[in-house]
Coordinates of C-alpha atoms in Angstrom, one line a residue:
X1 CA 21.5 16.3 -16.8
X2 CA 17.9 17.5 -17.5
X3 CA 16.7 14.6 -19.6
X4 CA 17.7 12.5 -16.0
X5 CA 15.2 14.2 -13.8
X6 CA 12.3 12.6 -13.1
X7 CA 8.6 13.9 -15.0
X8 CA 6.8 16.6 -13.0
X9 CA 5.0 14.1 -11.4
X10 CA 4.6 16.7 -7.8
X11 CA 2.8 18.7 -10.0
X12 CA 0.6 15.9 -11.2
X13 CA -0.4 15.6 -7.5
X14 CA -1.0 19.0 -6.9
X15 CA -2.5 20.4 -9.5
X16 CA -4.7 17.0 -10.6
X17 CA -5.1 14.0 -8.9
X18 CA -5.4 16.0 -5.5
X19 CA -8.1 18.5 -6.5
X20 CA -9.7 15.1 -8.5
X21 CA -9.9 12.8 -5.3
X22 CA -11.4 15.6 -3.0
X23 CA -14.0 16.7 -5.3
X24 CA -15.0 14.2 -8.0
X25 CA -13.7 11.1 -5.5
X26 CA -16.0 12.2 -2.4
X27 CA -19.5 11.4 -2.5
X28 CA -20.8 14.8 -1.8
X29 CA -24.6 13.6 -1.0
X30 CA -23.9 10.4 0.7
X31 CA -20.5 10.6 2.5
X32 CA -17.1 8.5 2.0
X33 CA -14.8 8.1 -0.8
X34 CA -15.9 6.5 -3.8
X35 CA -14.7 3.7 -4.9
X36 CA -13.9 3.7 -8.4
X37 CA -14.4 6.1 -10.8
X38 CA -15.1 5.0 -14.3
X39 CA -12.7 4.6 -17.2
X40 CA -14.4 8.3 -18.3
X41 CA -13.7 9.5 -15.0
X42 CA -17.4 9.7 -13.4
X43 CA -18.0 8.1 -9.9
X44 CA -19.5 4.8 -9.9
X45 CA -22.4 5.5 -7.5
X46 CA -23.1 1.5 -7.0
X47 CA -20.0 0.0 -6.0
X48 CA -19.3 -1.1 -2.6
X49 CA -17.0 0.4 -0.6
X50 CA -13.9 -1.0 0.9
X51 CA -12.9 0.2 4.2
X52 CA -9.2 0.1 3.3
X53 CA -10.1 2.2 0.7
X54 CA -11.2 5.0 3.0
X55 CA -8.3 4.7 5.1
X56 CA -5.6 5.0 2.2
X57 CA -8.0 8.1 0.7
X58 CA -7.2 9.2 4.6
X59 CA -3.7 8.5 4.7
X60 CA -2.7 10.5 1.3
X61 CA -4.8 13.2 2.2
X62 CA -3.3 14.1 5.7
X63 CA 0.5 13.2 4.0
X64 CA -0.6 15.8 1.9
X65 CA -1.6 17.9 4.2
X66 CA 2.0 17.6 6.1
X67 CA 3.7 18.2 3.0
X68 CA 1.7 21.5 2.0
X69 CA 0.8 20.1 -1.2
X70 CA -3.0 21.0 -0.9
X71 CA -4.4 23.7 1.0
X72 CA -7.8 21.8 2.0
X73 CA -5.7 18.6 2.5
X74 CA -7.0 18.4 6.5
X75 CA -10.1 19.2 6.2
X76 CA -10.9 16.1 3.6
X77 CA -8.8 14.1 5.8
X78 CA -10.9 15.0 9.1
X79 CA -13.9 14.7 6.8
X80 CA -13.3 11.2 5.4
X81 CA -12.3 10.1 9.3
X82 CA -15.9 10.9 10.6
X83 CA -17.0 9.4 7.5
X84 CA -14.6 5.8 8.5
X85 CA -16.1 6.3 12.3
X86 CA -19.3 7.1 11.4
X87 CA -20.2 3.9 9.2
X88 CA -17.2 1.6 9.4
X89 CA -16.7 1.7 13.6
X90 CA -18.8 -1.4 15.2
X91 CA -21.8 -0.2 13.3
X92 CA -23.4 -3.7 13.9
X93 CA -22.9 -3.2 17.8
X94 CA -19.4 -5.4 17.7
X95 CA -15.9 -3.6 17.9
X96 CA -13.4 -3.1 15.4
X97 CA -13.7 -1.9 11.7
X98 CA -16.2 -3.9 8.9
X99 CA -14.7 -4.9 5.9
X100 CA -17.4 -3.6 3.4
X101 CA -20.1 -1.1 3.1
X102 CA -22.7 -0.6 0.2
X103 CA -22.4 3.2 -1.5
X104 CA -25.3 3.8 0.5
X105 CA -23.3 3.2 4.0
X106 CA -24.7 0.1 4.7
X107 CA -23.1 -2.9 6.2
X108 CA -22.0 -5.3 3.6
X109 CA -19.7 -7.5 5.0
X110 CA -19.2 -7.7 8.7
X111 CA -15.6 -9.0 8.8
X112 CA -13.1 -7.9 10.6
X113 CA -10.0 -7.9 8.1
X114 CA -6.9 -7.9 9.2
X115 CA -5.4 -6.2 6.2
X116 CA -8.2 -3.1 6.7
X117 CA -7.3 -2.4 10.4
X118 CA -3.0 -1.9 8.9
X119 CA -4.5 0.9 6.7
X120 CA -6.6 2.4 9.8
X121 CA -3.4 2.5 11.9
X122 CA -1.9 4.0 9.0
X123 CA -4.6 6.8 8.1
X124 CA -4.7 7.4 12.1
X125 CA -1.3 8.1 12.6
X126 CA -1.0 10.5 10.0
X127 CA -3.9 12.6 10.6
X128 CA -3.3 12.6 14.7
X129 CA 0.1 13.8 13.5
X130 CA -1.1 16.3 11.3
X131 CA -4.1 17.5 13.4
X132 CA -3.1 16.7 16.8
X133 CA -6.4 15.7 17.7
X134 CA -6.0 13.2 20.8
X135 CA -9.3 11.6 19.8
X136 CA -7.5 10.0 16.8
X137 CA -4.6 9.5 18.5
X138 CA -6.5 7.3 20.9
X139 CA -8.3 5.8 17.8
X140 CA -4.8 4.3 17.1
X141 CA -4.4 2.6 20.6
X142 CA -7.8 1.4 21.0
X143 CA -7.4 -0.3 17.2
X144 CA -3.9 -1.9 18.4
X145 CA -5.8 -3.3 21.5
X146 CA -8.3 -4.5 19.2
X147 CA -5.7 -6.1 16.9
X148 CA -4.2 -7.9 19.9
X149 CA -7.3 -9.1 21.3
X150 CA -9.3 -10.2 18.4
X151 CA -7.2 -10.8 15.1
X152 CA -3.6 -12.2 17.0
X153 CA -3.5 -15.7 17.2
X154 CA -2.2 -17.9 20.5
X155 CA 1.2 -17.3 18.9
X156 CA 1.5 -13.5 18.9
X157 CA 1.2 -13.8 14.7
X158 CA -1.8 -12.3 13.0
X159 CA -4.7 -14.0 12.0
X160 CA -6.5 -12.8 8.4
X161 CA -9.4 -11.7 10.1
X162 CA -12.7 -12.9 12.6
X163 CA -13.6 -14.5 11.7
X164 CA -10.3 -16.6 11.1
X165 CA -9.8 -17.9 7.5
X166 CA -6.9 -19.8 5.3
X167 CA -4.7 -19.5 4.0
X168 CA -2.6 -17.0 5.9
X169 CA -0.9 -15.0 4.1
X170 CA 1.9 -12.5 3.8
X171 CA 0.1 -9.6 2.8
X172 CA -1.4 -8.5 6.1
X173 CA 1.8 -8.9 8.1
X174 CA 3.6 -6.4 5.3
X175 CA 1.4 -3.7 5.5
X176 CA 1.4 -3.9 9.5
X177 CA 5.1 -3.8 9.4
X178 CA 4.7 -0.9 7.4
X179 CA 1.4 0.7 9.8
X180 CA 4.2 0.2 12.6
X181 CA 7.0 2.2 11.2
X182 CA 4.7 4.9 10.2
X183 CA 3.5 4.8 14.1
X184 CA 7.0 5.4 15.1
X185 CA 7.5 8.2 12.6
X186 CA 4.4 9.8 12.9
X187 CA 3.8 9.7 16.3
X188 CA 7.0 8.2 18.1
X189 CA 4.6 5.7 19.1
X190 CA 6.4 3.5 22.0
X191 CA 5.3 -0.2 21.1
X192 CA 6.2 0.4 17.4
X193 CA 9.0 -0.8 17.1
X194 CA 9.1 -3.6 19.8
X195 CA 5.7 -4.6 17.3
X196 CA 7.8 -4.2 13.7
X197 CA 10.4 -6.6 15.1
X198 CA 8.1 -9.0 15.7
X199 CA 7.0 -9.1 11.8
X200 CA 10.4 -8.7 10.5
X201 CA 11.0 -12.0 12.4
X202 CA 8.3 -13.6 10.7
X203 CA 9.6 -12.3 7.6
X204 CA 13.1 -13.8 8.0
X205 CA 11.3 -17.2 9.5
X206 CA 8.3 -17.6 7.0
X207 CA 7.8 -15.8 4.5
X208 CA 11.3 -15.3 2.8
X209 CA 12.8 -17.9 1.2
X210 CA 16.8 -17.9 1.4
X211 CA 17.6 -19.8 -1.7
X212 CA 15.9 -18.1 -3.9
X213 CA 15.5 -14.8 -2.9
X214 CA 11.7 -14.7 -2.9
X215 CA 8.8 -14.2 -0.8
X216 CA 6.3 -16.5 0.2
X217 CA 2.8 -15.2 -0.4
X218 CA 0.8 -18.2 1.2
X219 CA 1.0 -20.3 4.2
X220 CA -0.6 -23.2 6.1
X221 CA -1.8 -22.1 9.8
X222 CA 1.3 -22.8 11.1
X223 CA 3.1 -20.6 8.7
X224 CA 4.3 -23.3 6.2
X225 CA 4.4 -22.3 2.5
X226 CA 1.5 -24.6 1.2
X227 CA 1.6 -26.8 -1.7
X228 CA 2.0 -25.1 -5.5
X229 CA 0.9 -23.5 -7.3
X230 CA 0.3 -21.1 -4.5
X231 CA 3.2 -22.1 -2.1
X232 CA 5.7 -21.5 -4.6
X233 CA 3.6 -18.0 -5.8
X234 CA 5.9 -15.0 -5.7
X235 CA 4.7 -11.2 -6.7
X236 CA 7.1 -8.8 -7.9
X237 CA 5.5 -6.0 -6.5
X238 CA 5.3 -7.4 -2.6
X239 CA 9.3 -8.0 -3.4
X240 CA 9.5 -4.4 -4.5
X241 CA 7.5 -2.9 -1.4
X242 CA 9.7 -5.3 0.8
X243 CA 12.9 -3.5 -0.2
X244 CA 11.5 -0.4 0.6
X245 CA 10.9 -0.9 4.2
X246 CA 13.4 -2.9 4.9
X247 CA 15.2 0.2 4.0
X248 CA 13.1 2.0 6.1
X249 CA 13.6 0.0 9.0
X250 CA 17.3 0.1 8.5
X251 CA 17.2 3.8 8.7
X252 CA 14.8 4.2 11.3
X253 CA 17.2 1.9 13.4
X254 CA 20.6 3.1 12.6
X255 CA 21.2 -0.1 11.2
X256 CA 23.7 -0.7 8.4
X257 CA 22.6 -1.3 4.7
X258 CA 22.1 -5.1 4.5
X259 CA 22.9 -7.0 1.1
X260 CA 19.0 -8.7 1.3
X261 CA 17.0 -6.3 0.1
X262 CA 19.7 -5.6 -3.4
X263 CA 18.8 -9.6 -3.5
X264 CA 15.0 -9.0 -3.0
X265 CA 15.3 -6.5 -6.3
X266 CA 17.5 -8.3 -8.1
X267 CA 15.1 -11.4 -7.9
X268 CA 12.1 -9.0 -8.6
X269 CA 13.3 -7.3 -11.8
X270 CA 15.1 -10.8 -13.2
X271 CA 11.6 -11.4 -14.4
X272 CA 10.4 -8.1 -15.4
X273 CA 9.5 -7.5 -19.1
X274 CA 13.2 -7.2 -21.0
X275 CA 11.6 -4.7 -23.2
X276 CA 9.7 -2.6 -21.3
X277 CA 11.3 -2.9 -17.5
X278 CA 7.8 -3.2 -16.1
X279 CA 6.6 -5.8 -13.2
X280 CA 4.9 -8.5 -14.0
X281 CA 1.9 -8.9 -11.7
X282 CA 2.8 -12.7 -10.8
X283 CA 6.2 -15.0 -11.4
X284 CA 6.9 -18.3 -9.2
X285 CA 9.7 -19.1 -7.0
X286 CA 12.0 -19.9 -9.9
X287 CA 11.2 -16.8 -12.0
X288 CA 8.6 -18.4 -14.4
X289 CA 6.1 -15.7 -15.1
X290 CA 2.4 -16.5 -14.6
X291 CA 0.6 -13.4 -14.7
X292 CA 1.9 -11.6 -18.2
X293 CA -0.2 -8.4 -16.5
X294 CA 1.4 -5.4 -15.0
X295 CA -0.8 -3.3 -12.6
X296 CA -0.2 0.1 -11.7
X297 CA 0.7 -0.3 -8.3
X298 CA 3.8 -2.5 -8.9
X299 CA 5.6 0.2 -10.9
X300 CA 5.3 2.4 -8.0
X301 CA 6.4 -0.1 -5.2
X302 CA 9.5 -0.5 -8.5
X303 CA 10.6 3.3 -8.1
X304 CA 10.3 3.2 -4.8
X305 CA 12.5 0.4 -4.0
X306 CA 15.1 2.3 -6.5
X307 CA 14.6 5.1 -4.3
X308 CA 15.6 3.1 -1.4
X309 CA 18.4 1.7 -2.9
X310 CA 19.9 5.2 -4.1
X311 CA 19.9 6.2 -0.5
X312 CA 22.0 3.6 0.3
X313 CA 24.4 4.9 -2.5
X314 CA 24.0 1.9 -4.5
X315 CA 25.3 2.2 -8.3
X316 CA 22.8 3.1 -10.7
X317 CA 20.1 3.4 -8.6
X318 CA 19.2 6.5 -8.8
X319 CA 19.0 6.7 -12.8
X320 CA 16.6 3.4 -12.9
X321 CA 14.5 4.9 -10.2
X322 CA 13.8 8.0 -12.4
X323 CA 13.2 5.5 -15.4
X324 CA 10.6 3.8 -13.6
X325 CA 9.2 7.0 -12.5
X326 CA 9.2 7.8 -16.1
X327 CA 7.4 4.7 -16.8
X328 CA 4.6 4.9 -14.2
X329 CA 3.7 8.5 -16.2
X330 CA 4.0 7.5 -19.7
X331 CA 2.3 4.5 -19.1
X332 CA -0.1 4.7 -16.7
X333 CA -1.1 8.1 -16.1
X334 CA -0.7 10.0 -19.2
X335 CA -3.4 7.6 -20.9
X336 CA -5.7 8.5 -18.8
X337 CA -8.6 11.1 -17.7
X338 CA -7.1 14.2 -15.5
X339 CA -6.0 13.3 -12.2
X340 CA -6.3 9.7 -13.1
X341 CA -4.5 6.3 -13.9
X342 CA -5.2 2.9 -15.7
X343 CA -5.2 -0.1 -13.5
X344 CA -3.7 -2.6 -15.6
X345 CA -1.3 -3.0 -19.1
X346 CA -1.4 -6.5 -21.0
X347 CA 1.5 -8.3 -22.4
X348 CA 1.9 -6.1 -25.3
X349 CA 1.5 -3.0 -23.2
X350 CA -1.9 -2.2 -24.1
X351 CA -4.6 -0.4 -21.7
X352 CA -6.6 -3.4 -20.4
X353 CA -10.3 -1.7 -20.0
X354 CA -10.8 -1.5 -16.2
X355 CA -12.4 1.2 -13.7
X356 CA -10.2 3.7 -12.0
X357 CA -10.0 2.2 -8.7
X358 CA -9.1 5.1 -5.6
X359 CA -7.0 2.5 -3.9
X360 CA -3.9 2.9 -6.1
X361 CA -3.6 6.6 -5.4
X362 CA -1.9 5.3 -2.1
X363 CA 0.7 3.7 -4.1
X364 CA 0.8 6.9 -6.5
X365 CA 1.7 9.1 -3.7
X366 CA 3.6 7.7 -1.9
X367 CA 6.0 7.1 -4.9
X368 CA 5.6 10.6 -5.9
X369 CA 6.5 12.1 -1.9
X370 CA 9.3 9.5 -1.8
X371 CA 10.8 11.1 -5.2
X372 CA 10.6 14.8 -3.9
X373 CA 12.3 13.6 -0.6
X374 CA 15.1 11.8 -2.3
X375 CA 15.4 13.4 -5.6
X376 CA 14.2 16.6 -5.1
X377 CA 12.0 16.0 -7.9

């Protein structure tokens, strides 16, 4: 049974990308998390700066932290959190969280993205748990108050951001479903989830679709799929990450297993490369592949939808979630610098030359913390 268990990919957190992120990562002179890092593995010192790249760098830090997989895991959380305040908190005199700051901490974009404030609710939660700070824990309500008042439509449904743009998609309302099970976990937060029903209810309304088993990526303002190409888009990866908390929220709840999210897979890895199992970045409605690509970040959102699917006791799942985990290190970490990844592998399977981006170690680790809780790995 040894060959089944999955690559020592906890120790690959601990003893690499962990150290990595917190030293070579941070931006020792100026502050924040940087960026990208290039395919050599030295900071780019020009690139803008995300804010939901901060928050995720937050988030994994403080999970590690909880887990005791890195002794000065707090303290870089704590530190990138008065780094998010500092420059990324209404520093243009208007409330909520800007979109984009130059390396130097500079305002570069002024929008208020939806999809940014998910991954502060996120960060928050975990590092009010971890620190029990009530500061950040009030961080977390005043950013829901914000949501609600500035980025919520008429209709109770999120907006993209202020200022409002189209098309609406999917995206957003996945990663707040997600912010609001990790509110409830984190913090037993008491709106959480009265707040996740309300997106799985746009999930079952909108954005799946019932005959074929896929999700709708893009919408009209009044959440209709629009026209194709990009009404009938469907990414492998959101379908992946789907299954996963929808299996989260079924636990969470008490709920029984549901058949969907077995469909959700299913439909998912029906298009996936026959010979190599990996996602393709971008299919259609009808399986017709349209992106030959496969990022980094679907292979995660793959093993952990396995994951999911082995708690429920489903048959095999266990064994293709440890092939997948497989995959993600032969494939994507294994070619790269220490404590890093490659973003992206082209139809042959072949390293596409890109930087190494910091976002996708949120996708990393959570994989990786979702294998030691279920597998034990």
């Amino acid at each position: 049974m040894t060959a089944l268990l999955p690559p020592d990919l906890k120790g690959w957190a601990i003893n690499e990308a962990l150290p990595l992120w917190a030293s070579t990562g941070w931006d020792a002179h100026r502050g924040g998390f940087h960026e990208r890092l290039t395919q050599e593995g030295v900071p780019d010192l020009v690139a803008d700066r995300r804010l939901r790249v901060q928050a995720r760098q937050i988030y994994v830090y403080a999970h590690a932290a909880h887990l005791g997989w890195y002794q000065d895991g707090l303290y870089v959380a704590l530190r990138g959190f008065d780094y998010l305040m500092d420059k990324g908190h209404a520093p243009d005199g208007k409330p909520g969280f800007v979109h984009l700051l130059t390396a130097d901490g500079a305002v570069a974009n002024g929008l208020r993205d939806t999809y940014d404030h998910m991954f502060v609710l996120l960060a928050a939660s975990w590092l009010a748990r971890v620190s029990g700070d009530a500061q950040i824990r009030a961080v977390v309500d005043q950013t829901l108050a914000f949501i609600d008042e500035e980025l919520t439509d008429n209709h109770g449904t999120l907006n993209e951001g202020k200022p409002t743009s189209l098309p609406r998609r999917q995206n957003p309302n996945m990663h707040a479903f997600e912010a609001m099970l990790a509110l409830h976990e984190t913090l037993a937060h008491p709106e959480a989830l009265k707040r996740a029903s309300q997106f799985l209810t746009l999930f079952h309304t909108s954005f799946l679709d019932p005959a074929t088993h896929t999700i709708r990526e893009f919408f009209t303002q009044n959440w209709q799929p629009l026209a194709p190409p990009l009404g009938t888009s469907s990414e492998p990866g959101h379908q992946a990450e789907w299954v996963w908390l929808l299996r989260r929220h079924e636990a969470i709840t008490g709920k029984p297993p549901s058949r969907l999210p077995s469909q959700l897979l299913d439909r998912a890895i029906s298009s996936a490369d026959p010979v190599t199992g990996l996602l393709f970045d971008e299919a259609d409605s009808n399986g017709i592949i349209r992106r030959h690509t496969s990022r980094t970040w679907l292979q995660t959102e793959l093993a952990k939808a396995w994951l999911a699917e082995a708690e429920v006791g489903r048959d095999g799942a266990k064994l293709n979630a440890i092939t997948a985990l497989h995959s993600l290190k032969q494939r994507y970490l294994n070619p790269a610098p220490r404590g890093c990844w490659v973003d992206q592998l082209d139809r042959k399977g072949d390293v596409i030359d890109a930087p190494i981006t910091a976002s996708t170690f949120y996708h990393i680790f959570v994989a990786i913390a979702e294998a030691e809780r279920v597998l034990g790995a």
